[in-house]
């Protein structure tokens, strides 16, 4: 059931927010109860003309939703704010804007179908990996997804890899979506820091040759001792909310090269830090973003005069 869900949704929903192993590891994290200033995923933001106390919450896009209710202070924070701000508006994932963005960014050019850009040996390696993850269901993944960019295959593989670290994850209860659904149920506004077009461009905008290189490196490293160890370290960090460990992993260029880090983490942090003050001046918000962004966002917001503190 999970394999079928991933295959059917990888062409749309998951490419909204996950691409390749290094991206999913760095975009980050949801956790259970934690202690200490550097082991915290829920932070208050105030001062500097803010309308009241707002919050930053670090999420993981493939983590069990039950973690929300085990995180001290989260439900109270949600109840106290006027709006929830996410990376994108998850409720619009089936709308025309998202569909059009997917068509622009996820479909391969006619001369660069997967069956054209992958060698027979590469095709066999990718298909074997997908067959292993799906008990044979997606044994011909390259052929079945031929019209998609290589990054889409990377997306699908990344979902399977992350699910191994979070076996309790349920695809019908995705963390980011549930946070926004709860906000709407409580009569709160839901806002977004990025459009679908912007996020698809980030995740699917690399040249095809670079996407192929990343895909095949991902396939080669899958199941390696280093890869397995890193997945377990990240899962442990997720559950403990250890931002220090997450930051140190992100600083490893073997996990994320400088170009990808600038595009996916640092550049986005700067843009979000420019957007959030005008929103917080008008309403109290819970900003829910990948926890790999938290250290940078906290530093940027403090730098312009906000008081940012972990929720005890």
Coordinates of C-alpha atoms in Angstrom, one line a residue:
X1 CA 0.0 0.0 0.0
X2 CA 2.8 2.4 0.9
X3 CA 4.7 1.6 -2.3
X4 CA 1.6 2.3 -4.4
X5 CA 1.0 5.5 -2.6
X6 CA 4.5 6.8 -3.2
X7 CA 4.5 5.8 -6.9
X8 CA 1.1 7.5 -7.5
X9 CA 2.0 10.6 -5.6
X10 CA 5.6 11.0 -6.5
X11 CA 4.6 12.7 -9.8
X12 CA 2.8 15.3 -7.8
X13 CA 2.5 15.6 -4.0
X14 CA 5.9 14.5 -2.8
X15 CA 7.8 16.6 -5.3
X16 CA 6.3 19.6 -3.7
X17 CA 8.7 19.3 -0.8
X18 CA 11.3 16.5 -1.2
X19 CA 14.1 15.9 -3.7
X20 CA 17.0 13.6 -3.3
X21 CA 18.5 12.1 -0.2
X22 CA 20.7 15.1 0.7
X23 CA 17.8 17.5 0.4
X24 CA 15.4 15.4 2.5
X25 CA 18.1 14.9 5.2
X26 CA 18.8 18.6 5.3
X27 CA 15.3 20.1 5.1
X28 CA 14.7 18.3 8.3
X29 CA 12.9 17.3 11.3
X30 CA 10.2 16.8 13.7
X31 CA 10.8 15.5 17.2
X32 CA 9.4 14.3 20.5
X33 CA 10.0 16.1 23.9
X34 CA 13.5 17.5 24.2
X35 CA 15.5 19.8 26.5
X36 CA 18.2 22.4 26.2
X37 CA 18.6 25.4 23.9
X38 CA 20.3 23.5 21.1
X39 CA 17.8 20.6 21.3
X40 CA 14.6 22.3 20.5
X41 CA 12.3 22.5 17.5
X42 CA 9.7 25.0 18.8
X43 CA 10.8 28.6 19.3
X44 CA 9.1 31.8 20.3
X45 CA 9.6 35.0 18.3
X46 CA 8.7 38.4 19.7
X47 CA 9.7 42.0 20.0
X48 CA 10.8 44.3 17.2
X49 CA 7.3 45.5 16.4
X50 CA 5.7 42.0 16.3
X51 CA 1.9 41.9 16.9
X52 CA 2.4 39.4 19.7
X53 CA 4.3 36.1 20.3
X54 CA 4.9 34.1 17.2
X55 CA 6.5 30.7 16.8
X56 CA 9.0 28.8 14.6
X57 CA 8.5 25.1 14.4
X58 CA 10.9 22.7 12.7
X59 CA 9.2 19.9 10.8
X60 CA 10.2 16.8 8.9
X61 CA 8.3 16.0 5.8
X62 CA 8.2 12.3 6.3
X63 CA 7.7 12.0 10.1
X64 CA 4.8 10.5 12.1
X65 CA 2.2 13.0 12.9
X66 CA 1.9 11.7 16.5
X67 CA 5.1 13.6 17.2
X68 CA 3.1 16.8 17.3
X69 CA 1.1 15.8 20.3
X70 CA 4.2 14.7 22.2
X71 CA 6.0 18.0 21.7
X72 CA 5.6 20.1 24.8
X73 CA 4.0 23.5 24.0
X74 CA 3.0 22.8 20.4
X75 CA -0.8 22.6 20.9
X76 CA -0.8 25.7 23.1
X77 CA 1.3 27.5 20.5
X78 CA -1.1 26.5 17.7
X79 CA -4.1 27.6 19.8
X80 CA -2.6 31.0 20.5
X81 CA -1.7 32.2 17.0
X82 CA -3.8 33.8 14.3
X83 CA -2.3 32.0 11.3
X84 CA 0.0 29.2 10.2
X85 CA 2.7 29.8 7.7
X86 CA 4.2 26.9 5.8
X87 CA 6.7 26.5 3.0
X88 CA 3.7 26.0 0.6
X89 CA 0.0 25.8 1.0
X90 CA -0.5 22.0 1.1
X91 CA -4.3 22.3 0.6
X92 CA -3.7 23.7 -2.9
X93 CA -1.7 20.7 -4.1
X94 CA -4.5 19.5 -6.4
X95 CA -5.3 23.0 -7.8
X96 CA -4.5 24.5 -11.2
X97 CA -1.5 26.5 -9.9
X98 CA 0.2 23.4 -8.6
X99 CA -0.7 21.3 -11.6
X100 CA 0.7 23.9 -14.0
X101 CA 3.9 24.2 -12.0
X102 CA 4.4 20.5 -12.0
X103 CA 4.0 20.4 -15.8
X104 CA 6.6 23.2 -16.2
X105 CA 9.2 21.7 -13.9
X106 CA 8.7 18.0 -13.4
X107 CA 8.2 16.7 -17.0
X108 CA 11.4 15.9 -18.9
X109 CA 12.1 17.7 -22.2
X110 CA 11.1 15.5 -25.2
X111 CA 14.8 14.8 -26.0
X112 CA 15.7 13.9 -22.4
X113 CA 13.3 11.2 -21.3
X114 CA 14.6 8.9 -18.6
X115 CA 14.9 6.1 -21.2
X116 CA 17.2 8.4 -23.2
X117 CA 19.4 9.9 -20.6
X118 CA 20.1 6.7 -18.6
X119 CA 22.4 4.0 -20.0
X120 CA 21.1 0.4 -20.0
X121 CA 23.4 -0.3 -17.0
X122 CA 22.1 2.7 -15.1
X123 CA 18.5 1.8 -15.9
X124 CA 19.1 -1.7 -14.5
X125 CA 20.6 -0.3 -11.3
X126 CA 17.7 2.1 -10.8
X127 CA 15.1 -0.5 -11.6
X128 CA 16.7 -3.0 -9.2
X129 CA 16.7 -0.5 -6.4
X130 CA 13.1 0.4 -6.9
X131 CA 12.1 -3.3 -7.2
X132 CA 13.8 -4.0 -3.9
X133 CA 12.0 -1.1 -2.1
X134 CA 8.6 -2.1 -3.5
X135 CA 8.7 -5.9 -3.4
X136 CA 8.6 -6.0 -7.2
X137 CA 5.8 -3.5 -7.7
X138 CA 8.0 -0.9 -9.4
X139 CA 10.5 -3.2 -11.2
X140 CA 10.3 -1.1 -14.3
X141 CA 10.3 2.3 -12.7
X142 CA 12.5 4.0 -15.4
X143 CA 10.1 2.9 -18.1
X144 CA 7.0 3.7 -16.1
X145 CA 8.3 7.2 -15.2
X146 CA 10.1 7.9 -18.5
X147 CA 8.4 11.3 -19.0
X148 CA 9.6 12.5 -15.7
X149 CA 12.9 14.2 -14.9
X150 CA 15.6 12.2 -13.0
X151 CA 14.9 14.3 -9.9
X152 CA 11.5 12.7 -9.7
X153 CA 13.0 9.3 -9.4
X154 CA 15.3 10.7 -6.8
X155 CA 12.3 12.1 -5.0
X156 CA 10.6 8.7 -4.9
X157 CA 13.8 6.9 -3.7
X158 CA 14.2 9.6 -1.0
X159 CA 10.7 8.9 0.3
X160 CA 11.5 5.2 0.6
X161 CA 14.8 5.9 2.3
X162 CA 13.3 8.3 4.9
X163 CA 10.4 5.9 5.5
X164 CA 13.0 3.3 6.7
X165 CA 14.0 5.8 9.4
X166 CA 10.4 6.5 10.3
X167 CA 8.6 3.2 9.9
X168 CA 5.6 4.6 11.9
X169 CA 5.0 7.3 9.2
X170 CA 1.6 7.1 7.6
X171 CA 1.3 8.7 4.1
X172 CA -2.3 9.7 4.8
X173 CA -1.2 11.8 7.7
X174 CA 1.8 13.9 6.5
X175 CA 3.1 16.3 9.1
X176 CA 3.1 19.6 7.2
X177 CA -0.4 18.9 5.8
X178 CA -1.8 18.0 9.2
X179 CA -0.5 21.2 10.8
X180 CA -2.3 23.2 8.1
X181 CA -5.4 21.1 8.3
X182 CA -5.6 21.7 12.0
X183 CA -5.1 25.4 11.5
X184 CA -8.1 25.5 9.1
X185 CA -10.2 23.5 11.5
X186 CA -9.5 26.0 14.2
X187 CA -10.5 28.9 11.9
X188 CA -7.0 30.2 11.3
X189 CA -5.5 31.5 8.1
X190 CA -3.0 29.4 6.2
X191 CA -0.2 31.2 4.4
X192 CA 2.8 30.2 2.4
X193 CA 6.4 31.5 2.1
X194 CA 6.8 30.1 -1.5
X195 CA 4.7 29.4 -4.5
X196 CA 4.5 26.0 -6.1
X197 CA 6.4 27.4 -9.1
X198 CA 9.2 28.6 -6.8
X199 CA 9.5 25.3 -5.0
X200 CA 9.3 23.1 -8.1
X201 CA 12.0 25.3 -9.7
X202 CA 14.3 24.8 -6.6
X203 CA 13.8 21.0 -6.6
X204 CA 13.6 20.2 -10.3
X205 CA 15.6 23.1 -11.9
X206 CA 19.0 21.5 -12.1
X207 CA 20.3 20.6 -15.6
X208 CA 19.3 17.1 -16.6
X209 CA 22.9 15.9 -16.7
X210 CA 23.4 17.1 -13.1
X211 CA 20.1 15.4 -12.1
X212 CA 21.4 12.1 -13.6
X213 CA 24.7 12.4 -11.7
X214 CA 22.8 13.0 -8.4
X215 CA 20.4 10.1 -9.1
X216 CA 23.1 7.6 -9.8
X217 CA 25.2 8.7 -6.8
X218 CA 22.1 8.2 -4.7
X219 CA 21.6 4.7 -6.1
X220 CA 25.3 3.8 -5.5
X221 CA 25.2 5.0 -1.9
X222 CA 21.9 3.4 -1.0
X223 CA 22.4 0.7 1.5
X224 CA 26.1 1.6 2.1
X225 CA 27.4 1.5 5.6
X226 CA 27.9 5.2 5.6
X227 CA 24.4 5.8 4.2
X228 CA 22.8 3.5 6.7
X229 CA 24.7 5.1 9.6
X230 CA 23.8 8.6 8.5
X231 CA 20.1 7.7 8.2
X232 CA 20.1 6.4 11.8
X233 CA 21.9 9.4 13.1
X234 CA 19.5 11.7 11.4
X235 CA 16.5 9.8 12.7
X236 CA 17.8 10.0 16.2
X237 CA 18.5 13.7 15.8
X238 CA 15.0 14.2 14.5
X239 CA 13.4 12.5 17.5
X240 CA 15.6 14.5 19.9
X241 CA 15.3 17.8 18.0
X242 CA 19.1 18.1 18.0
X243 CA 19.7 21.2 15.8
X244 CA 23.4 21.1 16.5
X245 CA 23.8 17.6 15.0
X246 CA 21.5 18.5 12.1
X247 CA 23.7 21.6 11.4
X248 CA 26.9 19.6 11.6
X249 CA 25.5 17.1 9.1
X250 CA 24.4 19.9 6.7
X251 CA 27.9 21.4 6.9
X252 CA 29.4 18.1 5.5
X253 CA 29.9 18.8 1.8
X254 CA 29.6 15.1 1.2
X255 CA 25.9 15.4 2.2
X256 CA 25.2 18.7 0.5
X257 CA 27.4 20.6 -1.9
X258 CA 27.8 24.4 -1.5
X259 CA 25.7 25.1 -4.6
X260 CA 22.8 23.0 -3.3
X261 CA 23.1 24.4 0.2
X262 CA 22.9 28.0 -1.1
X263 CA 19.8 27.2 -3.3
X264 CA 17.9 25.0 -0.8
X265 CA 18.9 26.4 2.6
X266 CA 20.8 29.6 2.9
X267 CA 19.1 31.5 0.0
X268 CA 15.7 30.5 1.1
X269 CA 16.4 31.5 4.7
X270 CA 17.3 35.0 3.6
X271 CA 14.2 35.4 1.6
X272 CA 12.0 34.0 4.4
X273 CA 13.6 36.3 6.9
X274 CA 12.6 39.2 4.7
X275 CA 9.0 38.0 4.4
X276 CA 8.3 37.1 8.0
X277 CA 8.7 40.5 9.7
X278 CA 5.8 42.1 7.7
X279 CA 3.6 39.1 8.5
X280 CA 4.5 39.1 12.2
X281 CA 3.8 42.8 12.4
X282 CA 0.2 42.2 11.6
X283 CA -0.6 38.8 13.2
X284 CA 0.7 36.1 15.5
X285 CA 1.9 33.1 13.5
X286 CA 3.2 29.6 13.7
X287 CA 5.8 29.3 10.9
X288 CA 6.3 25.6 10.2
X289 CA 9.4 24.9 8.0
X290 CA 12.0 22.2 7.7
X291 CA 14.1 22.2 10.8
X292 CA 17.3 22.4 8.8
X293 CA 16.3 26.0 8.3
X294 CA 15.8 26.8 11.9
X295 CA 19.5 27.7 12.9
X296 CA 19.8 30.1 10.0
X297 CA 16.4 31.6 10.4
X298 CA 16.9 32.1 14.2
X299 CA 20.2 33.9 13.5
X300 CA 18.8 36.1 10.8
X301 CA 15.7 37.1 12.9
X302 CA 17.9 37.8 16.0
X303 CA 20.1 39.9 13.7
X304 CA 17.3 42.3 12.9
X305 CA 16.1 42.7 16.5
X306 CA 13.7 39.8 17.3
X307 CA 13.9 37.9 20.6
X308 CA 14.0 34.2 19.7
X309 CA 13.9 31.7 22.5
X310 CA 13.3 27.9 22.8
X311 CA 9.9 26.9 24.3
X312 CA 10.7 25.2 27.6

